[in-house]
Tab-separated table of C-alpha atoms and ligand atoms in Angstrom:
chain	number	residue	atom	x	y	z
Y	1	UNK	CA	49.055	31.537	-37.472
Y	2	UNK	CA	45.458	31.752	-38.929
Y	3	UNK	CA	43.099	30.498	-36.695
Y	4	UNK	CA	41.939	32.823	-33.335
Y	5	UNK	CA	42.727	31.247	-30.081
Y	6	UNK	CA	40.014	31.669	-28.122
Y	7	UNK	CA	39.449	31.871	-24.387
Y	8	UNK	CA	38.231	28.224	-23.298
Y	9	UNK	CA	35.516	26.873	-25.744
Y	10	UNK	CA	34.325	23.232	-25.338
Y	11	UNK	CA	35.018	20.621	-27.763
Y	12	UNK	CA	32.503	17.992	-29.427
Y	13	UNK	CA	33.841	14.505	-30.444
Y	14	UNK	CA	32.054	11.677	-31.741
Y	15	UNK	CA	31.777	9.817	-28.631
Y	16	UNK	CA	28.553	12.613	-27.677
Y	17	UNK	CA	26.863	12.428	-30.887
Y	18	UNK	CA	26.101	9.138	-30.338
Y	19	UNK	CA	24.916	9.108	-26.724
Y	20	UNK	CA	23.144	11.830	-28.004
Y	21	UNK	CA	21.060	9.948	-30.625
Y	22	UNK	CA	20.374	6.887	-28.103
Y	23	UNK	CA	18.454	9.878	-26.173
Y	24	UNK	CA	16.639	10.744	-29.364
Y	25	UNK	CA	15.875	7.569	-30.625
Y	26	UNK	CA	14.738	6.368	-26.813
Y	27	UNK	CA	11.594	8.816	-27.630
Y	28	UNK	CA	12.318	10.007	-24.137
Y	29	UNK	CA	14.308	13.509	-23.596
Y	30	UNK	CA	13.316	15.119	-20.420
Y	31	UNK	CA	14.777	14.095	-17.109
Y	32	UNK	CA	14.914	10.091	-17.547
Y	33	UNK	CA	17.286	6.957	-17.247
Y	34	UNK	CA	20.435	9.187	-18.503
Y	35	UNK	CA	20.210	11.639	-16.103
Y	36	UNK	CA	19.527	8.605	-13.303
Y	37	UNK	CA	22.919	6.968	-14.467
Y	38	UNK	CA	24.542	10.699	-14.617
Y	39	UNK	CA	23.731	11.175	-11.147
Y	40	UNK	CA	24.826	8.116	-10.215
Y	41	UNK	CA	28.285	7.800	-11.307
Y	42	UNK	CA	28.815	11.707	-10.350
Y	43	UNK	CA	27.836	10.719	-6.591
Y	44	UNK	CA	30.717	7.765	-7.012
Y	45	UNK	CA	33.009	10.405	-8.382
Y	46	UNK	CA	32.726	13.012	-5.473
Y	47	UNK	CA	32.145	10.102	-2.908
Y	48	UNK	CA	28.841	11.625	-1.884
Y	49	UNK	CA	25.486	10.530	-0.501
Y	50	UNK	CA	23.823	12.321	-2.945
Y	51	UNK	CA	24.010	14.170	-6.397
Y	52	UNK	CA	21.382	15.855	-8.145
Y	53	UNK	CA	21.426	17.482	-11.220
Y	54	UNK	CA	19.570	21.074	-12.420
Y	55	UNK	CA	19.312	23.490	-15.284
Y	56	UNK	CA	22.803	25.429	-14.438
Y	57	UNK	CA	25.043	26.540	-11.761
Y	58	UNK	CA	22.870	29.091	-10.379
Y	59	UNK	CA	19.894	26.918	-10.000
Y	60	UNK	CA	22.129	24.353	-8.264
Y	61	UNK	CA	23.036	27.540	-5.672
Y	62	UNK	CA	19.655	28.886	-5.732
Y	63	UNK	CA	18.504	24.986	-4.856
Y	64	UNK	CA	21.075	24.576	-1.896
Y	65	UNK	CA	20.288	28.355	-0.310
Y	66	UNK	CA	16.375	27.534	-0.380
Y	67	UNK	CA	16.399	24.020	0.597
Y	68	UNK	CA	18.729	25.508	3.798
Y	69	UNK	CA	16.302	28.265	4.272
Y	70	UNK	CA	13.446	26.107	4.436
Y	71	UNK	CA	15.028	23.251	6.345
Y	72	UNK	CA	16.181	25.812	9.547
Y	73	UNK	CA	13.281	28.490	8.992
Y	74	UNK	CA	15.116	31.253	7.921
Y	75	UNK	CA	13.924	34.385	6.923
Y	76	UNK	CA	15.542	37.959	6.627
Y	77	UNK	CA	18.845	37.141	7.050
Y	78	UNK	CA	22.308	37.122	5.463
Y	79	UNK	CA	25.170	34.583	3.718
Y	80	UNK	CA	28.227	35.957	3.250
Y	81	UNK	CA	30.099	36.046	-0.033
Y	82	UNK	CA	33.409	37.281	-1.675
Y	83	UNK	CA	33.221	40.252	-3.445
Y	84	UNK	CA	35.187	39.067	-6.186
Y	85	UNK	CA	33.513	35.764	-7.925
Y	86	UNK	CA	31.447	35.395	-11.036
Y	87	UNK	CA	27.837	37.713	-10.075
Y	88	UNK	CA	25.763	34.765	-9.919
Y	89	UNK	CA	26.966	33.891	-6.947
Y	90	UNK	CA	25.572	36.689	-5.149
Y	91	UNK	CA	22.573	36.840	-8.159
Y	92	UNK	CA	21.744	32.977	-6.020
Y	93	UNK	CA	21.230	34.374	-2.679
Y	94	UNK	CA	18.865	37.315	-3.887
Y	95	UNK	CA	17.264	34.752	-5.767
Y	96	UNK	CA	16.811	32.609	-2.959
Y	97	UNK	CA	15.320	36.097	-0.867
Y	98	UNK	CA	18.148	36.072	1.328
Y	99	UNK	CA	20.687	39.560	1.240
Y	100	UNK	CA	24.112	38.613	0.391
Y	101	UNK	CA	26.816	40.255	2.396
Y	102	UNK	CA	30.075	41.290	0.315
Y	103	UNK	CA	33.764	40.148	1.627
Y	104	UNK	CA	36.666	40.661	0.827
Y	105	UNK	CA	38.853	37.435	-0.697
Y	106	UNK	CA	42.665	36.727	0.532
Y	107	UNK	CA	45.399	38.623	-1.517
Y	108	UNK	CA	47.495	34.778	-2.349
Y	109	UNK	CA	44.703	32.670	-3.138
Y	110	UNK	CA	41.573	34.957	-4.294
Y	111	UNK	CA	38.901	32.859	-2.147
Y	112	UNK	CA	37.027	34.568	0.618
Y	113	UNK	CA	39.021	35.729	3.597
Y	114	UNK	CA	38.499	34.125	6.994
Y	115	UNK	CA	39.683	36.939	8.773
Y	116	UNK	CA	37.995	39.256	6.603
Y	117	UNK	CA	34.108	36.552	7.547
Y	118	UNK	CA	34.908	36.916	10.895
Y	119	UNK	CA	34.579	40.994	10.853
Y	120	UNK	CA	31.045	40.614	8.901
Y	121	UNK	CA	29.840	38.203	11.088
Y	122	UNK	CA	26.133	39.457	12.906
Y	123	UNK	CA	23.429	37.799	14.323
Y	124	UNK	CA	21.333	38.060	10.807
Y	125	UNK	CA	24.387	35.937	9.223
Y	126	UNK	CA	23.264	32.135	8.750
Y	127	UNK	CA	25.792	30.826	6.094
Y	128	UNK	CA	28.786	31.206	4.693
Y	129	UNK	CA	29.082	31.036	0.230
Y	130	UNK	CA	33.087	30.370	-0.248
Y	131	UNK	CA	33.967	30.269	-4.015
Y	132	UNK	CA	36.735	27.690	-5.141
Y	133	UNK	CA	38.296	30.249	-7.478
Y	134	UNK	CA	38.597	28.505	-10.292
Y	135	UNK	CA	40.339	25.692	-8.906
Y	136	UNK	CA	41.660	26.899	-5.654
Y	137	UNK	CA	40.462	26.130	-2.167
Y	138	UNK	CA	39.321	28.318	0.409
Y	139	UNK	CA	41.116	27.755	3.825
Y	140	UNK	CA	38.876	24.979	4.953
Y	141	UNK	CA	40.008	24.541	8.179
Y	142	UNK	CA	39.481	28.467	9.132
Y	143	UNK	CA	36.100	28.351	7.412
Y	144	UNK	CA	34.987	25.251	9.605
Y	145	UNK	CA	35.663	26.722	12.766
Y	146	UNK	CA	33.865	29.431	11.863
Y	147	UNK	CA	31.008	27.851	11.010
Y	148	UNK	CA	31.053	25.694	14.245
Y	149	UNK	CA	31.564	28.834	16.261
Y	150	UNK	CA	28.466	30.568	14.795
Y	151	UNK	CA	26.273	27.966	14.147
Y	152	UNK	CA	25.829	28.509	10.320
Y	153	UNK	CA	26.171	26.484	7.436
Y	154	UNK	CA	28.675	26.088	4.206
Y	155	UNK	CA	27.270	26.278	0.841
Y	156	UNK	CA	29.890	25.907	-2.055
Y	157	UNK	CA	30.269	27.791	-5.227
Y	158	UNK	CA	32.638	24.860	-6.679
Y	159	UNK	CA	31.066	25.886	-10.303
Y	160	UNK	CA	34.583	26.130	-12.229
Y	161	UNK	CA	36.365	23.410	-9.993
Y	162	UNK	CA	35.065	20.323	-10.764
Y	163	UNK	CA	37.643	17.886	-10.511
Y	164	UNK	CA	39.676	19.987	-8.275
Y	165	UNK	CA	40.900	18.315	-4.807
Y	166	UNK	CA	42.904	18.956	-1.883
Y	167	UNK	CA	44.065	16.247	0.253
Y	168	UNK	CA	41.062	17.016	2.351
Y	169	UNK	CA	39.112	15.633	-1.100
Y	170	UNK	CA	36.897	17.086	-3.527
Y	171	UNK	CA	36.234	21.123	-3.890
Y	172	UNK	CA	32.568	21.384	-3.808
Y	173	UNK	CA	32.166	18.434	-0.847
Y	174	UNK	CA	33.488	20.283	2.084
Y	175	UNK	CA	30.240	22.182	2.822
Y	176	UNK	CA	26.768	21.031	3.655
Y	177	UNK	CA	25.805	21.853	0.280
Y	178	UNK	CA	28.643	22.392	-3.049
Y	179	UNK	CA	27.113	23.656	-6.582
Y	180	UNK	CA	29.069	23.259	-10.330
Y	181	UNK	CA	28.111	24.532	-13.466
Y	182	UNK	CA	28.280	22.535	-16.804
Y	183	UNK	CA	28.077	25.798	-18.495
Y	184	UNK	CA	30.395	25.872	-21.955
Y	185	UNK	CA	34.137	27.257	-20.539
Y	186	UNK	CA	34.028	24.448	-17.200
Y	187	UNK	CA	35.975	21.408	-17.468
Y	188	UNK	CA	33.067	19.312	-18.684
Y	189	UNK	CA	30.186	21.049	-20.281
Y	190	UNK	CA	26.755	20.621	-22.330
Y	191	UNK	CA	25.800	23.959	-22.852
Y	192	UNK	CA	24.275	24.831	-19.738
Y	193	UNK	CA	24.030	22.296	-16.725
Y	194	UNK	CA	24.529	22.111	-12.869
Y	195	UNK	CA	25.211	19.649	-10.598
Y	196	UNK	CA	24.460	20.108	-6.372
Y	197	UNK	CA	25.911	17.419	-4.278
Y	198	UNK	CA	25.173	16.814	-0.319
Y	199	UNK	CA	25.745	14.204	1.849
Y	200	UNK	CA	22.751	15.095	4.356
Y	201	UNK	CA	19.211	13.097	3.045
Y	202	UNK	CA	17.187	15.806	4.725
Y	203	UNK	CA	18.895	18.277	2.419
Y	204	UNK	CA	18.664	15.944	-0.443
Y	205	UNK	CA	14.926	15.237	-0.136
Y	206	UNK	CA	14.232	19.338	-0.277
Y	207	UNK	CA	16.706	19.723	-2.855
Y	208	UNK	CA	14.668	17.257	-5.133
Y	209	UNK	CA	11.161	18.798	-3.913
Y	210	UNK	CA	11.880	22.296	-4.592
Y	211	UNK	CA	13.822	21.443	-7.866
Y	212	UNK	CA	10.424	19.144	-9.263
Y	213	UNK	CA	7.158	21.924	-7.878
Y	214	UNK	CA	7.313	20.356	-4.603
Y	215	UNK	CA	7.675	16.300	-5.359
Y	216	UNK	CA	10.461	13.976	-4.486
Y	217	UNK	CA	9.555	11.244	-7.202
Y	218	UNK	CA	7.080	11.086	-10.108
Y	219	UNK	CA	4.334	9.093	-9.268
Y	220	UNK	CA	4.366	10.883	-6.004
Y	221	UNK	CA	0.495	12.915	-6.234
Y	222	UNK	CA	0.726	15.484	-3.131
Y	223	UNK	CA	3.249	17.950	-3.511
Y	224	UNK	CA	4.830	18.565	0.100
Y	225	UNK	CA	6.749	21.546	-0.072
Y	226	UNK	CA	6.707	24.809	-2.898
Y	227	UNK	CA	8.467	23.586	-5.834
Y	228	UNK	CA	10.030	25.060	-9.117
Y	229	UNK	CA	10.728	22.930	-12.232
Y	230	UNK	CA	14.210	23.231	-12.434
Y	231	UNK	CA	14.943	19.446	-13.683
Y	232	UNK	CA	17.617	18.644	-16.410
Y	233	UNK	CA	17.149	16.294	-19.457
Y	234	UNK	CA	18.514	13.196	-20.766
Y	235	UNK	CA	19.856	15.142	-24.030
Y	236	UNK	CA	22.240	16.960	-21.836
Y	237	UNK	CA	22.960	14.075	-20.014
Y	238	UNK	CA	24.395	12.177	-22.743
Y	239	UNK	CA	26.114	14.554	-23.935
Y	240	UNK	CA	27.931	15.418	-19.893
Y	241	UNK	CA	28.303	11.611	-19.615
Y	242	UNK	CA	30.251	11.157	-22.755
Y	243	UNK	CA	32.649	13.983	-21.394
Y	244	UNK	CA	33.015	12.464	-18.104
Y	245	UNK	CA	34.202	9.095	-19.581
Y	246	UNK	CA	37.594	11.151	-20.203
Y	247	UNK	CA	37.364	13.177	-16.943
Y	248	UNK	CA	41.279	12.771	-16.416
Y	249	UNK	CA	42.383	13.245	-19.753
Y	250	UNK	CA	40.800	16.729	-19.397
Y	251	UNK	CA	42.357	17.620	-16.173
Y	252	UNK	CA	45.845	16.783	-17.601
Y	253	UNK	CA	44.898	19.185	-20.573
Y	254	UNK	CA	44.239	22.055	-18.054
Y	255	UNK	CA	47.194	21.327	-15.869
Y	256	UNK	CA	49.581	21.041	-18.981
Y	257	UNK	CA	48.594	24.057	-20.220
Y	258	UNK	CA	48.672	25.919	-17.269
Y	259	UNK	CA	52.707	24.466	-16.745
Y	260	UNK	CA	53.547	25.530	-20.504
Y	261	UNK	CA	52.304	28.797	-19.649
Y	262	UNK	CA	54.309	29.560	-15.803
Y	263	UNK	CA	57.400	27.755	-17.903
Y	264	UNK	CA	57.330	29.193	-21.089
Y	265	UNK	CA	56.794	32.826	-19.544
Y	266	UNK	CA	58.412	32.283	-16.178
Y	267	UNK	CA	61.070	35.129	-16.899
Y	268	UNK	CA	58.836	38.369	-17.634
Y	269	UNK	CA	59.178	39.964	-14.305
Y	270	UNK	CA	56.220	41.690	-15.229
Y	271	UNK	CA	53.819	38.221	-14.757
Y	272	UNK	CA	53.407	36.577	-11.668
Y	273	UNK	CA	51.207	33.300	-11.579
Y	274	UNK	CA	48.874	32.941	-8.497
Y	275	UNK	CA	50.045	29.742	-6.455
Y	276	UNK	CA	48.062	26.057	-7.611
Y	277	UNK	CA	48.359	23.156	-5.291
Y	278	UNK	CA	49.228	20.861	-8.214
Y	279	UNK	CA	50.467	18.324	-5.826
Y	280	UNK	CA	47.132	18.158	-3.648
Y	281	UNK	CA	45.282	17.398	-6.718
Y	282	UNK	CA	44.179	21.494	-7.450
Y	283	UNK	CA	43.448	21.664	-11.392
Y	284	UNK	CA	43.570	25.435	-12.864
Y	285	UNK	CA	40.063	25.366	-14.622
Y	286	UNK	CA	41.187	28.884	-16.116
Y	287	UNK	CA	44.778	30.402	-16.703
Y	288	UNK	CA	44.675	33.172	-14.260
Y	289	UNK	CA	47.691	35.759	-14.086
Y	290	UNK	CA	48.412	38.690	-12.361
Y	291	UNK	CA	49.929	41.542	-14.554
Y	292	UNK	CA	51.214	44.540	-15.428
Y	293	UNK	CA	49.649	46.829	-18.156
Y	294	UNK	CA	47.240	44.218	-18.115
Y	295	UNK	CA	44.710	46.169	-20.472
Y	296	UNK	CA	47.659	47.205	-22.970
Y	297	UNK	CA	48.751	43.403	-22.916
Y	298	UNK	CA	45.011	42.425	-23.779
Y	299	UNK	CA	44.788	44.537	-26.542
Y	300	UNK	CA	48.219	43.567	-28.084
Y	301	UNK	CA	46.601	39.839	-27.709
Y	302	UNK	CA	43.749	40.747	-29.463
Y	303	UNK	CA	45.250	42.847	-32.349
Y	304	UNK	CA	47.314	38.772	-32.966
Y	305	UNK	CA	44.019	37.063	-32.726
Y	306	UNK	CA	44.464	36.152	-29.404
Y	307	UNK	CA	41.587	36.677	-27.223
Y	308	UNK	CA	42.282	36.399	-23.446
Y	309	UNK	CA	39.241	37.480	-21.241
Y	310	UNK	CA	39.960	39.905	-18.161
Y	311	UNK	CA	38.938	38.701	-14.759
Y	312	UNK	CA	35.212	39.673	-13.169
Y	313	UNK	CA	34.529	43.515	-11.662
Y	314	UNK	CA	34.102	43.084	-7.681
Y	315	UNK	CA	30.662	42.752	-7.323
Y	316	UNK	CA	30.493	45.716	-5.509
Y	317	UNK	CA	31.002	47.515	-8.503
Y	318	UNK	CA	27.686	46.040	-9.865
Y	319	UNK	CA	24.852	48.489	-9.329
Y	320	UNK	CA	22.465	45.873	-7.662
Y	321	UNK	CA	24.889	45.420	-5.189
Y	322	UNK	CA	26.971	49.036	-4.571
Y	323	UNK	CA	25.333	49.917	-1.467
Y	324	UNK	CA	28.327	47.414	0.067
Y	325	UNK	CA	31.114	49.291	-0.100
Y	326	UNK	CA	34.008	50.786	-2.534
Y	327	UNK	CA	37.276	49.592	-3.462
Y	328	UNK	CA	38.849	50.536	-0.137
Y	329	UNK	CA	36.385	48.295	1.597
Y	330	UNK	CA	37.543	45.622	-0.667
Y	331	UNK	CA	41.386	46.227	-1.520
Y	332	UNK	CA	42.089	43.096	-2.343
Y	333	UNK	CA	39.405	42.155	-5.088
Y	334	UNK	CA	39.807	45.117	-6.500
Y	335	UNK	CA	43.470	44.979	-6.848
Y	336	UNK	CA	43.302	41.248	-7.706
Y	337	UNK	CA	40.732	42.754	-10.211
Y	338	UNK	CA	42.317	45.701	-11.580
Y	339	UNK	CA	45.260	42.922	-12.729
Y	340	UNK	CA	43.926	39.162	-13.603
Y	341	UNK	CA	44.226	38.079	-17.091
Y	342	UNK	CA	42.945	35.035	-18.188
Y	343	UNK	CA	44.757	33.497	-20.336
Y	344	UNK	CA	43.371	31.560	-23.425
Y	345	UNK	CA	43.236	27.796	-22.498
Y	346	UNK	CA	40.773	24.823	-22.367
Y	347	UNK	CA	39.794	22.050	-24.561
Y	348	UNK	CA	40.227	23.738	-27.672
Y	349	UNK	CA	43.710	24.920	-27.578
Y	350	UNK	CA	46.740	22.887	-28.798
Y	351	UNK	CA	50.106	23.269	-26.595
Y	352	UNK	CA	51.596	24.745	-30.038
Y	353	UNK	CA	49.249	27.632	-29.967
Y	354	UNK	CA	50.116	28.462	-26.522
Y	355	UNK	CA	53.643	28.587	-27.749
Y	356	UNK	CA	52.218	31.308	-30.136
Y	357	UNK	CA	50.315	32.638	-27.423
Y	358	UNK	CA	54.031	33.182	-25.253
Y	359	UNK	CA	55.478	34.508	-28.041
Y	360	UNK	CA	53.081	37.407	-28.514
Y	361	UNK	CA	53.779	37.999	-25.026
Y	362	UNK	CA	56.853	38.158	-25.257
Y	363	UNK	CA	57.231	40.675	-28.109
Y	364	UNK	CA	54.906	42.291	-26.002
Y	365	UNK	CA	56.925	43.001	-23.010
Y	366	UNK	CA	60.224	43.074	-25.310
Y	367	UNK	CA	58.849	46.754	-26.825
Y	368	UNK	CA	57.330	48.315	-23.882
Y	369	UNK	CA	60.991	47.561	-22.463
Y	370	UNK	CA	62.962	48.762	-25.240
K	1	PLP	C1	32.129	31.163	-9.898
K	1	PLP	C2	30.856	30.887	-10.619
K	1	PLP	N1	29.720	30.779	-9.910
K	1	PLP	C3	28.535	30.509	-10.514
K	1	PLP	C4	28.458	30.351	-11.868
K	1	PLP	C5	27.116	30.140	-12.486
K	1	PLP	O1	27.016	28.978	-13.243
K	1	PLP	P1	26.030	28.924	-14.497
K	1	PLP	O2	26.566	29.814	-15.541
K	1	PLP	O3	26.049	27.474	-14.881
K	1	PLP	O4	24.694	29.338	-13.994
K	1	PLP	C6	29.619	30.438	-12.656
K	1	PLP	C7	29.523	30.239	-14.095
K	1	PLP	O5	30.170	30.589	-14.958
K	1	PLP	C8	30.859	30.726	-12.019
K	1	PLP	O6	31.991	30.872	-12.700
């Protein structure tokens, strides 16, 4: 087989192109009528009060941390965070001038541990960042206690798990605040996007003032609060709208792929795949396995053309953020790691090149066997 297959890449029809050029020809691109509609079908989506859309999924954290900070007064204090999620997430926090506080993540279903929050836990700590890993809950009944117990607050990294539910509802709506990224390997994506929901209007109104230099509406002449301009535009708009008409089309291509790979490989003792709540609604936004001779395997991959992506480094590997702890302190994200493999998926792969994909796999573990 020719072509690469590359680790999730998005996918262009028609159907964006032209939203696209209604933008252009309107004469208006920055944050207009598009991004209005955008908003308001994503807050009938997620069955929110509000939804409010930024320049990416870091703004949208960095947007919920301040607009908490500034609504409850805080100042030189900490939100705990699992050491094993994409940077950003603790890259927010610092952002926001608040000192993010390293956990480590549950061993079955990589998200933050409760039992592990509960050790961290000091008067400094005012909120609690779970990650959805890419499609999986956190234990959201643990996490809620907690939160009750301490008086702090919930702000959600949902950035690769939009469209992912539990029966409790949407990932990303649990908390007072949930973030997404539009960035180009998520579910739907225009380049570079986020999306912060809320269903508190006190939250809302500071999320809109701090995202526009301190206004809640144009027109509006006094500028209440500090501000940043972190506003979207209708180009991006179209082009996320388009995608979103075919929201559960794209799901179904994540979860099929995801099946084809646990079935097609579900006899290499070697591979193990991480448990997804398919029945609650859970949709894997990447193909994550846990593996042996994961590097070798990676290579072998890429030698075919294949090009798989390994998971994150802990962030307490990163040097802004090594004063936390080693891999001891954090056994679990570094094991988890030391051995994730994602495998290629997303809107650009056909089911018959993840039968190639197998295959390679296969041979793979046949001659390291042999
Ligand atoms: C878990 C997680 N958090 C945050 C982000 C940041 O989103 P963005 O790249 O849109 O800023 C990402 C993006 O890839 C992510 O995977």
């Amino acid at each position: 087989m020719a072509n690469r297959i590359r680790w999730n890449e998005p996918v262009f029809t028609g159907e964006e192109k032209k939203l696209v050029n209604e933008v252009l020809d309107s004469g208006y691109v920055s944050e207009g009528s598009f991004t209005k509609e955008l908003e308001k079908q994503l807050q009938k989506y997620f069955s929110v009060k509000h939804a409010i859309l930024t320049t990416s999924g870091t703004a949208a954290l960095f947007l919920g941390i301040k607009a908490d900070q500034m609504i409850r007064g805080l100042k030189d204090y900490e939100i705990l965070v699992p050491d094993l999620t994409f940077i950003a997430t603790a890259n927010a926090i610092k952002w926001a001038g608040a000192n993010p506080v390293l956990v480590d993540i549950e061993k079955n279903r990589f998200c933050i541990s409760p039992k592990e929050i509960e050790k961290k836990i000091t008067l400094k700590t005012k909120s609690i960042l779970p990650m959805s890993f890419l499609g999986r809950s956190w234990d959201v009944n643990e996490l809620n206690r907690i939160v009750k117990e301490n008086n702090l607050t919930i702000i959600e990294d949902a950035a690769a798990a939009l469209g992912s539910k539990t029966n409790q509802g949407h990932l990303g709506c649990f908390g007072k605040v949930g973030c997404y990224s539009l960035q180009s390997n998520k579910i739907i994506s225009c380049g570079q996007g986020g999306i912060v929901v809320t269903n508190d209007d006190e939250y809302f109104e500071m999320i809109k003032r701090i995202k526009d230099q301190g206004r809640l509406y144009r027109g509006e002449e006094i500028y209440l609060t500090e501000g940043y301009n972190l506003k979207f535009n209708d180009i991006l708009s179209a082009i996320v709208l388009a995608q979103f008409r075919n929201i559960e089309e794209r799901k179904d291509r994540l979860i099929n792929q995801r099946l084809m790979y646990e079935k097609e490989l579900s006899e290499i003792p070697e591979i193990s795949f991480p448990k997804i709540n398919y029945e609650q609604g859970e949709v894997p936004s990447y193909v994550d396995i846990l593996v042996k001779n994961r590097d070798k395997l990676k290579q072998h991959l890429e030698l075919n053309e294949i090009f798989p992506r390994a998971c994150w480094k802990p962030i307490h590997k990163n040097p802004p953020y090594q004063n936390q702890g080693n891999d001891s302190h954090f056994p679990n994200a570094s094991l988890i790691s030391n051995n994730c493999l994602w495998l290629p998926n997303g809107h650009a792969v056909s089911l018959e090149q993840i039968g190639y994909v197998c295959e390679k796999i296969k041979e793979f573990y046949e001659k390291i066997n042999s």
